[in-house]
Amino acid sequence: MSTLADTLFAIGAQARLASREMMRASDHTKATALRAMAHALNAQRDTLQAANRLDLEAAEHNGLEPAMLDRLKLSDRALDLMAAGLEQIAAMPDPVGCLSATTVRPNGMQIARMSVPLGVIGIIYESRPNVTIDAAALCLKSGNAAILRGGSEALHSNVALGRIIRQGLQEAGLPEHAVQVIDTADRAAVGLLATMTEHVDVIVPRGGKSLIRRLSEEARVPLIKHLDGNCHIFVDAAADLERAHTVVFNAKTYRYGICGALETLLVHQDVAPDFLPRMGATLTGHGVELRGCERTRALLPQALPATDDDWATEYLGPVLAIRVVEDINVAMAHIARWSSGHTESIVTEDLGAAKRFQREVDSSSVYVNLPTCFADGYEYGLGAEIGISTNRLHARGPVGLEGLTTYKWVLTGDGQTRG
Amino acid sequence: MSTLADTLFAIGAQARLASREMMRASDHTKATALRAMAHALNAQRDTLQAANRLDLEAAEHNGLEPAMLDRLKLSDRALDLMAAGLEQIAAMPDPVGCLSATTVRPNGMQIARMSVPLGVIGIIYESRPNVTIDAAALCLKSGNAAILRGGSEALHSNVALGRIIRQGLQEAGLPEHAVQVIDTADRAAVGLLATMTEHVDVIVPRGGKSLIRRLSEEARVPLIKHLDGNCHIFVDAAADLERAHTVVFNAKTYRYGICGALETLLVHQDVAPDFLPRMGATLTGHGVELRGCERTRALLPQALPATDDDWATEYLGPVLAIRVVEDINVAMAHIARWSSGHTESIVTEDLGAAKRFQREVDSSSVYVNLPTCFADGYEYGLGAEIGISTNRLHARGPVGLEGLTTYKWVLTGDGQTRG
């Protein structure tokens, strides 16, 4: 235990030192490193796949499900995508050193904010080894040092990918400790990393709810995270019902397992009789189980009764909770009571209702006439996504490169004095 | 203990409910409340000063120092300043509901970020009762609910000011729980407030180092804070020495007790023989005690020897540590090793040195040719200041109204779908 703590402390101290160098690295140098990694990923395919095979064999031996095995596998296609991702991130504009909010004060001194890296970022993730490359690339591009802690099932793969990353860093003349892969399977490493406030500035957990919940309790380092994506759509009295049908269907069925998937549908009582029977039939025909309030069930006999558990649940599957509400106030009160603050949407043609909903609903993303499944950094034009945050402080909603930076104030004068 | 926890939980729950209403309050309503408070502050001067007298008598009885008594006193002038502050904050532009980063995606959906209140803000402060009005006004203007916990020495004054605030809220039709003053002297209230993550979104501690240190250890709620202001000026080889003299003198002597006061002076060896003797004489003549490295002491015989403790110390008094350095790299390495990340400055006429220093020094404010004592929200043009932050996440440097807001993504479409 004490040895593990010492090891992690040393990793943290090295990351801090490396982050000082990374902060001042030029974009050209960072892009060179990323492209060298893409090249090495292709050139060392055999070595990587041999390491990956060790993980796959152990996983099969341990009876891992086929879907999990698939995620774990470094297939040719997976490696192609990783290399393409590296090239893409290399080509993005440098998020560091940008000036904003520039003003000149009455005494002539110039003031601006300059975007700067956060420092040292810890990434804690599960099974998928592609996160190793993806997260390293985003941290590196944004001038941060990274400490990566993947799942133990992918340990051989991650260590092999860590060598590729190190090679890229060295080729570009960047410090090799700018990205470090923790190579122990000991789960205590997660807790240690999350409490090392002197050496880690933020942690991005990418994994299941038990990981997020555990980190939310243990971490002393700030987290960029969301726990649940209990997303709502409210079909208003003034909705275009054809449009509502399209939006609700897409939000529920685009992919059941994503955090932006629709989980509870709220329908204004004035349009429920027109809207719900057809919507319900479409969803039922698509294999979606419906659970509704009394008034919903009067219109949709196939719906099971909904309880408070249903309002609280992120199904992440082919199930939808439905409630008929008196008006927009009840809809917004339901959202305030049950939402996880991820993404909500209103379908309406009424400008006043749209404005109120967007102003008053307190979630990280609030839509008008759009399916909640758009909650994604690429869809928002961020070019990349490290995760989605339902925090109130710092980055909120889909987090791209900018969310891995902070700012400092830079003031330039010519000898002005105070007082 | 259990009763105190229950009381604080109820205060938190009421604050959360009130914050929902505050989020959608118009700027007109918020300004009306602030102006009503200013009016009540003038109209009820006698009642306020009677309450304040109870605190003053107890403080005298307990042997509080005259400077502390002065801070505690609600003199006519102190009340005038508080009323003027309320009027000034009322007149500022609404920081809530502003759209930024607006784009239109290829599929036609519009994306923007909307500034929104943080939610519930806890303010923990010591003796000065004017913070009660000032902090309440900033939280209210930015659409937040506030829980205020002042020093026990000012309890009667704070409770009386809390009544004024409540009256202003009611006159404007805002929820009375939008600002709550904790009226118990029990110190356990601080720890409870700082761990109530479900009801408090951020805490701004305004007080001495022991308070900040205690909160940094205990708090589960994020803090907007700085601990030390160990600020540096580096006089570069290419400095205009007349300008350097002005800047250093102002940074050290403008006010010894502020967090932006200069604490360590770094001087390039090439200009030290020209610069230090006159600078040292000026400072010594002004009653500033000097502590220097060997090379400094060779030029300034009056300087005492400096130890590592001096590099680490925020004196907040008439003392200055001085070190002669080989070049800008050594200066920046000294800052990276000893700075508290608050404010640093370089005096130079060399554009390359200025750019490097601003880019590479990792503090919340980095200046060129300016004294560090400019670190202040009013000087930056923020119009107000709730505190100064050396955090990396969220607000950094002087924090004004904008630092009490966060953002959400608002997307508007016409039925676009994904996939």
Coordinates of N, CA, C and O in Angstrom, one line a residue, chain A residues 20 23-25 94 96-97 103 105 107 109 111 113-114 116-119 201-202 216-220 222 243 246-247 250 254 258 336 357-371 373-376 378-382 392-398 402 406-419, chain B residues 20 23-25 94 96-97 105 107 109 111 113-114 116-119 201-202 216-220 222 243 246-247 250 254 258 336 357-371 373-376 378-382 392-398 402 406-419:
Chain A
R20 N 4.8 21.6 -16.9 CA 5.4 23.0 -17.0 C 6.0 23.1 -18.4 O 5.9 24.2 -19.0
M23 N 3.1 23.3 -21.1 CA 2.4 24.6 -21.1 C 3.0 25.5 -22.2 O 2.3 26.3 -22.8
R24 N 4.3 25.4 -22.4 CA 4.9 26.4 -23.3 C 5.2 25.7 -24.7 O 5.9 26.3 -25.5
A25 N 4.8 24.5 -24.9 CA 5.0 23.8 -26.2 C 4.3 24.5 -27.3 O 3.1 24.9 -27.1
D94 N -4.9 25.5 -32.0 CA -4.4 25.4 -30.7 C -5.3 26.1 -29.7 O -5.6 27.3 -29.9
V96 N -4.6 26.9 -26.8 CA -3.8 27.6 -25.7 C -3.3 28.9 -26.3 O -2.9 29.0 -27.4
G97 N -3.3 29.9 -25.4 CA -2.6 31.2 -25.8 C -3.6 32.1 -26.5 O -3.2 33.2 -26.9
T103 N -9.4 44.6 -23.0 CA -9.9 46.0 -22.8 C -8.7 46.8 -22.5 O -7.6 46.3 -22.2
R105 N -7.9 50.0 -19.9 CA -8.4 50.7 -18.8 C -8.2 52.2 -19.0 O -7.3 52.6 -19.8
N107 N -6.5 54.2 -17.4 CA -5.1 54.6 -17.2 C -4.2 54.1 -18.2 O -2.9 54.2 -18.1
M109 N -3.6 50.9 -19.2 CA -3.1 49.5 -19.2 C -4.0 48.6 -19.9 O -5.3 48.8 -19.9
I111 N -5.7 45.0 -20.7 CA -6.1 43.8 -19.9 C -6.6 42.7 -20.9 O -7.4 43.1 -21.8
R113 N -7.6 38.2 -21.2 CA -7.5 36.8 -20.6 C -6.8 36.0 -21.6 O -7.2 36.0 -22.8
M114 N -5.9 35.2 -21.2 CA -5.2 34.2 -22.1 C -5.6 32.8 -21.7 O -5.5 32.4 -20.5
V116 N -5.0 29.0 -21.0 CA -3.8 28.3 -20.6 C -4.3 26.9 -20.2 O -5.4 26.6 -19.9
P117 N -3.3 25.9 -20.3 CA -3.7 24.5 -19.9 C -4.1 24.4 -18.5 O -3.7 25.3 -17.6
L118 N -4.9 23.4 -18.2 CA -5.3 23.2 -16.8 C -4.2 22.7 -15.9 O -4.1 23.0 -14.7
G119 N -3.3 21.9 -16.5 CA -2.1 21.5 -15.8 C -1.9 20.0 -15.9 O -1.4 19.5 -16.9
D201 N -4.8 18.3 -11.2 CA -5.7 19.4 -11.2 C -7.2 19.1 -11.5 O -8.1 19.7 -11.0
V202 N -7.4 18.0 -12.3 CA -8.8 17.6 -12.5 C -8.8 16.2 -13.0 O -7.8 15.7 -13.6
S216 N -17.1 10.4 -7.0 CA -17.8 11.6 -6.4 C -17.7 11.6 -4.9 O -17.6 12.6 -4.3
E217 N -17.7 10.4 -4.3 CA -17.5 10.3 -2.8 C -16.1 10.5 -2.4 O -15.8 11.2 -1.4
E218 N -15.1 9.9 -3.1 CA -13.8 9.8 -2.6 C -12.9 11.0 -3.0 O -12.0 11.4 -2.3
A219 N -13.2 11.6 -4.2 CA -12.3 12.5 -4.9 C -12.1 13.8 -4.1 O -13.1 14.3 -3.6
R220 N -10.9 14.3 -4.0 CA -10.6 15.6 -3.5 C -10.2 16.5 -4.7 O -10.3 17.7 -4.6
P222 N -11.0 18.0 -8.3 CA -12.3 18.3 -9.0 C -12.5 17.3 -10.1 O -11.5 16.9 -10.8
R243 N -43.7 17.2 -36.2 CA -42.3 17.5 -35.8 C -42.1 16.8 -34.4 O -41.0 16.2 -34.2
T246 N -41.4 13.1 -34.9 CA -40.0 12.9 -35.4 C -39.0 13.1 -34.3 O -38.1 12.2 -34.2
V247 N -39.1 14.2 -33.6 CA -38.1 14.5 -32.5 C -38.1 13.4 -31.4 O -37.0 12.9 -31.0
N250 N -36.7 10.0 -32.7 CA -35.2 10.1 -32.8 C -34.5 10.1 -31.4 O -33.5 9.4 -31.2
Y254 N -32.5 6.6 -31.4 CA -31.3 6.8 -32.2 C -30.2 5.8 -31.6 O -29.6 5.0 -32.4
I258 N -26.9 5.8 -25.1 CA -26.2 7.0 -24.9 C -26.8 7.9 -23.8 O -28.0 7.8 -23.6
A336 N -37.5 20.0 -12.9 CA -36.7 20.5 -11.8 C -36.6 19.4 -10.7 O -35.5 19.2 -10.0
F357 N -38.7 28.2 -21.5 CA -38.1 26.9 -21.3 C -36.6 27.0 -21.3 O -35.9 26.5 -20.4
Q358 N -36.1 27.6 -22.3 CA -34.6 27.7 -22.4 C -34.0 28.6 -21.3 O -33.0 28.3 -20.8
R359 N -34.8 29.6 -20.9 CA -34.2 30.5 -19.8 C -34.3 29.8 -18.5 O -33.4 29.8 -17.6
E360 N -35.4 29.1 -18.2 CA -35.7 28.6 -16.8 C -35.3 27.2 -16.5 O -35.1 26.8 -15.4
V361 N -35.2 26.3 -17.5 CA -34.8 25.0 -17.2 C -33.3 24.9 -16.9 O -32.5 25.4 -17.7
D362 N -33.0 24.4 -15.8 CA -31.6 24.5 -15.3 C -30.8 23.2 -15.6 O -30.4 22.5 -14.7
S363 N -30.6 22.9 -16.9 CA -29.8 21.8 -17.3 C -28.6 22.2 -18.1 O -28.6 23.4 -18.6
S364 N -27.7 21.4 -18.3 CA -26.5 21.8 -19.0 C -26.7 22.1 -20.5 O -26.0 22.9 -21.1
S365 N -27.7 21.4 -21.1 CA -28.2 21.7 -22.4 C -29.7 21.8 -22.5 O -30.4 20.9 -21.9
V366 N -30.2 22.8 -23.1 CA -31.7 23.0 -23.2 C -32.0 23.3 -24.6 O -31.5 24.3 -25.2
Y367 N -32.9 22.5 -25.2 CA -33.2 22.6 -26.7 C -34.6 23.0 -27.0 O -35.5 22.9 -26.1
V368 N -34.7 23.5 -28.2 CA -36.1 23.8 -28.7 C -36.2 23.0 -30.0 O -35.3 23.1 -30.9
N369 N -37.2 22.2 -30.2 CA -37.5 21.4 -31.4 C -36.3 20.6 -31.9 O -36.0 20.5 -33.1
L370 N -35.6 20.0 -30.9 CA -34.5 19.1 -31.3 C -34.5 17.9 -30.4 O -34.9 18.0 -29.2
P371 N -34.1 16.7 -30.9 CA -34.0 15.5 -30.0 C -32.8 15.6 -29.0 O -31.8 16.1 -29.4
C373 N -30.8 13.6 -28.1 CA -29.6 12.8 -28.5 C -28.5 13.6 -29.2 O -27.4 13.1 -29.5
F374 N -28.8 14.9 -29.5 CA -27.7 15.7 -30.0 C -26.7 16.1 -29.0 O -25.7 16.8 -29.4
A375 N -26.8 15.7 -27.8 CA -25.9 16.1 -26.7 C -24.5 15.4 -27.0 O -24.3 14.3 -26.5
D376 N -23.6 16.0 -27.7 CA -22.4 15.4 -28.1 C -21.5 16.5 -28.6 O -21.9 17.4 -29.4
Y378 N -19.1 16.5 -30.9 CA -18.9 16.7 -32.3 C -20.2 17.4 -32.9 O -20.0 18.2 -33.8
E379 N -21.4 17.0 -32.4 CA -22.6 17.6 -32.9 C -22.6 19.1 -32.6 O -23.2 19.9 -33.4
Y380 N -22.0 19.5 -31.5 CA -21.9 20.9 -31.1 C -20.8 21.7 -31.9 O -20.6 22.9 -31.7
G381 N -20.1 20.9 -32.7 CA -19.0 21.6 -33.4 C -17.7 21.8 -32.6 O -16.9 22.6 -33.0
L382 N -17.6 21.1 -31.5 CA -16.4 21.2 -30.6 C -15.2 20.5 -31.2 O -14.1 20.7 -30.8
R392 N -21.7 22.4 -12.1 CA -22.1 23.8 -12.3 C -20.8 24.6 -12.6 O -20.9 25.6 -13.4
L393 N -19.7 24.3 -11.9 CA -18.5 25.1 -12.1 C -17.7 24.6 -13.3 O -17.8 23.4 -13.7
H394 N -16.9 25.5 -13.9 CA -16.1 25.2 -15.0 C -16.9 24.7 -16.2 O -18.0 25.2 -16.4
A395 N -16.4 23.7 -16.9 CA -17.1 23.3 -18.2 C -18.4 22.6 -17.9 O -18.6 21.8 -16.9
R396 N -19.4 22.9 -18.7 CA -20.8 22.4 -18.6 C -21.2 21.8 -19.9 O -21.0 22.4 -20.9
G397 N -22.0 20.7 -19.9 CA -22.4 20.1 -21.2 C -21.2 19.4 -21.8 O -20.3 19.0 -21.2
P398 N -21.3 19.2 -23.2 CA -20.2 18.5 -23.9 C -18.9 19.3 -23.7 O -18.9 20.5 -23.8
E402 N -11.5 23.1 -25.2 CA -11.5 24.4 -24.4 C -11.8 24.0 -23.0 O -11.3 24.8 -22.1
T406 N -7.9 26.6 -18.9 CA -8.4 27.7 -18.0 C -7.9 29.0 -18.6 O -7.5 29.0 -19.7
Y407 N -7.9 30.0 -17.8 CA -7.4 31.3 -18.3 C -6.5 32.0 -17.2 O -6.6 31.6 -16.0
K408 N -5.7 32.9 -17.6 CA -5.1 33.8 -16.7 C -5.3 35.2 -17.2 O -5.5 35.4 -18.4
W409 N -5.1 36.2 -16.4 CA -5.2 37.5 -16.8 C -3.9 38.0 -17.1 O -2.9 37.8 -16.4
V410 N -3.7 38.6 -18.3 CA -2.4 39.2 -18.7 C -2.6 40.8 -18.8 O -3.5 41.2 -19.6
L411 N -1.8 41.5 -18.1 CA -2.0 43.0 -18.1 C -0.6 43.6 -18.6 O 0.4 43.1 -18.2
T412 N -0.7 44.5 -19.5 CA 0.5 45.2 -20.0 C 0.4 46.7 -19.8 O -0.6 47.3 -20.2
G413 N 1.4 47.3 -19.2 CA 1.3 48.7 -18.9 C 2.7 49.3 -19.2 O 3.6 48.7 -19.8
D414 N 2.8 50.6 -18.9 CA 4.1 51.2 -19.0 C 4.4 52.0 -17.7 O 4.6 53.2 -17.8
G415 N 4.3 51.3 -16.6 CA 4.7 51.9 -15.3 C 3.6 52.6 -14.6 O 3.8 53.4 -13.7
Q416 N 2.3 52.3 -15.0 CA 1.2 52.9 -14.2 C 1.3 52.5 -12.7 O 1.8 51.4 -12.4
T417 N 0.8 53.3 -11.8 CA 0.8 52.9 -10.4 C -0.6 53.1 -9.9 O -1.4 53.7 -10.5
R418 N -0.8 52.5 -8.7 CA -2.1 52.5 -8.1 C -2.2 53.6 -6.9 O -1.2 53.7 -6.2
G419 N -3.3 54.2 -6.8 CA -3.6 55.0 -5.6 C -3.1 56.4 -5.6 O -2.2 56.7 -6.4
Chain B
R20 N -34.3 28.9 -7.5 CA -35.1 28.6 -8.7 C -35.8 29.9 -9.2 O -35.9 30.1 -10.4
M23 N -33.3 32.6 -10.4 CA -32.8 32.4 -11.8 C -33.6 33.1 -12.8 O -33.0 33.5 -13.9
R24 N -34.9 33.2 -12.6 CA -35.7 33.8 -13.7 C -36.1 35.2 -13.4 O -36.9 35.8 -14.1
A25 N -35.6 35.8 -12.3 CA -35.9 37.2 -12.0 C -35.4 38.1 -13.0 O -34.3 37.9 -13.5
D94 N -27.0 43.3 -16.4 CA -27.4 42.0 -15.9 C -26.4 40.9 -16.4 O -26.2 40.8 -17.6
V96 N -26.7 37.8 -16.3 CA -27.5 36.6 -16.6 C -28.2 36.6 -17.9 O -28.8 37.7 -18.3
G97 N -28.2 35.5 -18.7 CA -29.0 35.5 -19.9 C -28.2 36.0 -21.1 O -28.8 36.1 -22.2
R105 N -24.9 25.2 -37.0 CA -24.3 24.0 -37.5 C -24.8 23.8 -38.9 O -25.8 24.3 -39.4
N107 N -26.4 21.5 -40.2 CA -27.8 21.0 -40.4 C -28.8 22.1 -40.0 O -30.0 21.9 -40.0
M109 N -29.1 23.9 -37.1 CA -29.5 24.2 -35.7 C -28.6 25.2 -35.2 O -27.4 25.3 -35.5
I111 N -26.7 27.1 -32.1 CA -26.1 26.8 -30.8 C -25.5 28.0 -30.2 O -25.0 28.9 -30.8
R113 N -24.2 29.6 -26.0 CA -24.0 29.5 -24.6 C -24.8 30.6 -23.9 O -24.6 31.8 -24.3
M114 N -25.6 30.3 -22.9 CA -26.3 31.3 -22.2 C -25.7 31.4 -20.7 O -25.6 30.4 -20.1
V116 N -25.8 31.7 -16.9 CA -26.9 31.5 -15.9 C -26.3 31.5 -14.5 O -25.1 31.4 -14.4
P117 N -27.1 31.8 -13.5 CA -26.6 31.8 -12.1 C -25.9 30.5 -11.7 O -26.3 29.4 -12.2
L118 N -25.0 30.5 -10.8 CA -24.4 29.3 -10.2 C -25.5 28.5 -9.4 O -25.4 27.3 -9.4
G119 N -26.3 29.2 -8.7 CA -27.4 28.5 -7.9 C -27.4 29.1 -6.5 O -28.0 30.1 -6.2
D201 N -23.8 25.3 -4.0 CA -23.0 25.0 -5.2 C -21.6 25.5 -5.2 O -20.7 25.0 -5.8
V202 N -21.4 26.6 -4.4 CA -20.0 27.1 -4.3 C -19.9 27.9 -3.0 O -20.9 28.5 -2.5
S216 N -10.4 24.5 3.1 CA -9.7 23.7 2.0 C -9.7 22.3 2.4 O -9.8 21.4 1.6
E217 N -9.5 22.0 3.7 CA -9.5 20.6 4.1 C -10.8 20.0 4.3 O -11.1 18.9 3.9
E218 N -11.8 20.8 4.8 CA -13.1 20.2 5.2 C -14.1 20.2 4.0 O -15.0 19.3 4.0
A219 N -14.0 21.2 3.2 CA -15.1 21.5 2.2 C -15.3 20.3 1.2 O -14.3 19.8 0.7
R220 N -16.5 20.0 0.9 CA -16.8 19.1 -0.2 C -17.5 20.0 -1.3 O -17.5 19.6 -2.5
P222 N -17.3 23.1 -3.8 CA -16.1 23.8 -4.4 C -16.0 25.2 -3.8 O -17.0 25.9 -3.4
R243 N 11.5 53.3 -14.4 CA 10.2 52.6 -14.4 C 10.1 51.5 -13.3 O 9.2 51.4 -12.6
T246 N 9.7 52.9 -9.9 CA 8.4 53.3 -9.6 C 7.4 52.1 -9.4 O 6.7 52.1 -8.4
V247 N 7.6 51.1 -10.2 CA 6.7 49.9 -10.1 C 7.0 49.2 -8.9 O 6.0 48.8 -8.1
N250 N 5.7 51.2 -5.7 CA 4.2 51.1 -5.6 C 3.7 49.8 -5.2 O 2.9 49.6 -4.3
Y254 N 2.1 50.5 -1.6 CA 0.7 51.0 -1.8 C -0.1 50.7 -0.6 O -0.8 51.5 0.0
I258 N -2.5 44.1 1.5 CA -3.4 43.5 0.5 C -2.7 42.3 -0.2 O -1.4 42.2 -0.2
A336 N 8.1 29.6 -10.2 CA 7.4 28.3 -10.3 C 7.6 27.6 -8.9 O 6.6 26.9 -8.5
F357 N 7.5 35.7 -20.5 CA 7.0 35.8 -19.1 C 5.5 35.6 -19.0 O 5.0 34.8 -18.2
Q358 N 4.8 36.4 -19.8 CA 3.3 36.3 -19.7 C 2.8 34.9 -20.2 O 1.8 34.4 -19.6
R359 N 3.5 34.3 -21.1 CA 3.0 33.0 -21.6 C 3.4 31.9 -20.6 O 2.6 31.0 -20.4
E360 N 4.6 32.0 -20.0 CA 5.0 30.8 -19.3 C 4.8 30.9 -17.8 O 4.8 29.8 -17.1
V361 N 4.7 32.1 -17.2 CA 4.4 32.1 -15.7 C 3.0 31.7 -15.5 O 2.1 32.3 -16.0
D362 N 2.9 30.7 -14.6 CA 1.6 30.1 -14.4 C 0.8 30.6 -13.2 O 0.6 29.9 -12.2
S363 N 0.5 31.9 -13.2 CA -0.2 32.5 -12.1 C -1.5 33.1 -12.6 O -1.7 33.2 -13.8
S364 N -2.4 33.4 -11.7 CA -3.7 33.9 -12.2 C -3.7 35.2 -12.8 O -4.5 35.5 -13.6
S365 N -2.7 36.1 -12.5 CA -2.5 37.3 -13.2 C -1.0 37.5 -13.5 O -0.2 37.2 -12.6
V366 N -0.6 37.9 -14.7 CA 0.8 38.0 -15.0 C 0.9 39.4 -15.8 O 0.3 39.6 -16.8
Y367 N 1.7 40.3 -15.2 CA 1.8 41.6 -15.7 C 3.2 41.9 -16.4 O 4.2 41.3 -16.2
V368 N 3.1 43.0 -17.2 CA 4.3 43.6 -17.8 C 4.3 45.0 -17.4 O 3.3 45.8 -17.6
N369 N 5.4 45.5 -16.8 CA 5.6 46.9 -16.4 C 4.4 47.5 -15.6 O 4.0 48.6 -15.8
L370 N 3.9 46.7 -14.7 CA 2.9 47.1 -13.7 C 3.1 46.6 -12.3 O 3.6 45.5 -12.2
P371 N 2.8 47.3 -11.3 CA 2.9 46.8 -9.9 C 1.8 45.8 -9.6 O 0.7 45.9 -10.1
C373 N 0.1 45.3 -7.2 CA -1.0 45.7 -6.4 C -2.2 46.1 -7.2 O -3.3 46.4 -6.7
F374 N -2.1 46.0 -8.5 CA -3.3 46.2 -9.4 C -4.3 45.0 -9.3 O -5.4 45.1 -9.9
A375 N -3.9 43.9 -8.7 CA -4.8 42.7 -8.6 C -6.0 43.1 -7.8 O -6.1 42.9 -6.6
D376 N -7.1 43.5 -8.5 CA -8.3 43.9 -7.9 C -9.4 44.0 -8.9 O -9.2 44.6 -10.0
Y378 N -12.0 45.9 -9.3 CA -12.4 47.3 -9.7 C -11.3 47.8 -10.7 O -11.6 48.3 -11.7
E379 N -10.0 47.5 -10.4 CA -9.0 48.0 -11.3 C -9.0 47.2 -12.6 O -8.6 47.8 -13.7
Y380 N -9.5 46.0 -12.6 CA -9.7 45.2 -13.9 C -10.9 45.6 -14.7 O -11.2 45.1 -15.7
G381 N -11.7 46.5 -14.1 CA -12.9 46.9 -14.8 C -14.1 46.0 -14.6 O -15.1 46.0 -15.4
L382 N -14.0 45.1 -13.6 CA -15.1 44.2 -13.4 C -16.3 44.8 -12.7 O -17.4 44.2 -12.6
R392 N -7.6 26.7 -10.4 CA -7.4 26.5 -11.8 C -8.7 26.4 -12.5 O -8.9 26.9 -13.6
L393 N -9.7 25.7 -11.8 CA -11.0 25.6 -12.5 C -11.9 26.8 -12.2 O -11.8 27.4 -11.2
H394 N -12.8 27.0 -13.1 CA -13.8 28.1 -13.0 C -13.1 29.4 -12.9 O -12.1 29.6 -13.6
A395 N -13.6 30.4 -12.1 CA -13.0 31.7 -12.2 C -11.6 31.8 -11.6 O -11.3 31.1 -10.6
R396 N -10.8 32.6 -12.2 CA -9.4 32.7 -11.8 C -9.0 34.2 -11.7 O -9.4 35.0 -12.6
G397 N -8.2 34.6 -10.8 CA -7.8 36.0 -10.6 C -9.0 36.7 -9.9 O -9.8 36.1 -9.3
P398 N -9.1 38.0 -10.1 CA -10.2 38.8 -9.5 C -11.5 38.3 -10.0 O -11.7 38.1 -11.2
E402 N -19.5 38.0 -13.2 CA -19.4 36.9 -14.1 C -19.0 35.6 -13.5 O -19.4 34.5 -13.8
T406 N -22.5 30.6 -14.4 CA -22.0 29.6 -15.2 C -22.7 29.7 -16.5 O -23.2 30.7 -16.8
Y407 N -22.7 28.6 -17.4 CA -23.4 28.7 -18.6 C -24.2 27.4 -18.9 O -23.9 26.4 -18.3
K408 N -25.1 27.5 -19.7 CA -25.7 26.3 -20.3 C -25.7 26.5 -21.8 O -25.6 27.6 -22.3
W409 N -25.8 25.3 -22.5 CA -25.9 25.4 -23.9 C -27.4 25.5 -24.3 O -28.2 24.7 -23.8
V410 N -27.7 26.4 -25.2 CA -29.1 26.5 -25.7 C -29.0 26.2 -27.2 O -28.3 26.9 -27.9
L411 N -29.8 25.2 -27.6 CA -29.9 24.8 -29.1 C -31.3 25.0 -29.6 O -32.2 24.7 -28.9
T412 N -31.4 25.6 -30.7 CA -32.7 25.8 -31.3 C -32.7 25.2 -32.8 O -31.8 25.6 -33.5
G413 N -33.7 24.4 -33.0 CA -33.8 23.8 -34.3 C -35.2 23.8 -34.8 O -36.1 24.4 -34.3
D414 N -35.4 23.0 -35.9 CA -36.8 22.8 -36.4 C -37.0 21.4 -36.8 O -37.4 21.1 -37.9
G415 N -36.7 20.5 -35.8 CA -37.0 19.1 -36.0 C -35.8 18.3 -36.7 O -36.0 17.2 -37.1
Q416 N -34.6 18.9 -36.6 CA -33.4 18.1 -37.1 C -33.3 16.8 -36.3 O -33.7 16.7 -35.2
T417 N -32.8 15.8 -37.0 CA -32.6 14.5 -36.3 C -31.2 14.0 -36.4 O -30.4 14.5 -37.3
R418 N -30.8 13.1 -35.6 CA -29.4 12.6 -35.6 C -29.3 11.3 -36.3 O -30.2 10.4 -36.1
G419 N -28.2 11.0 -37.0 CA -27.9 9.7 -37.5 C -28.5 9.4 -38.8 O -29.4 10.0 -39.3

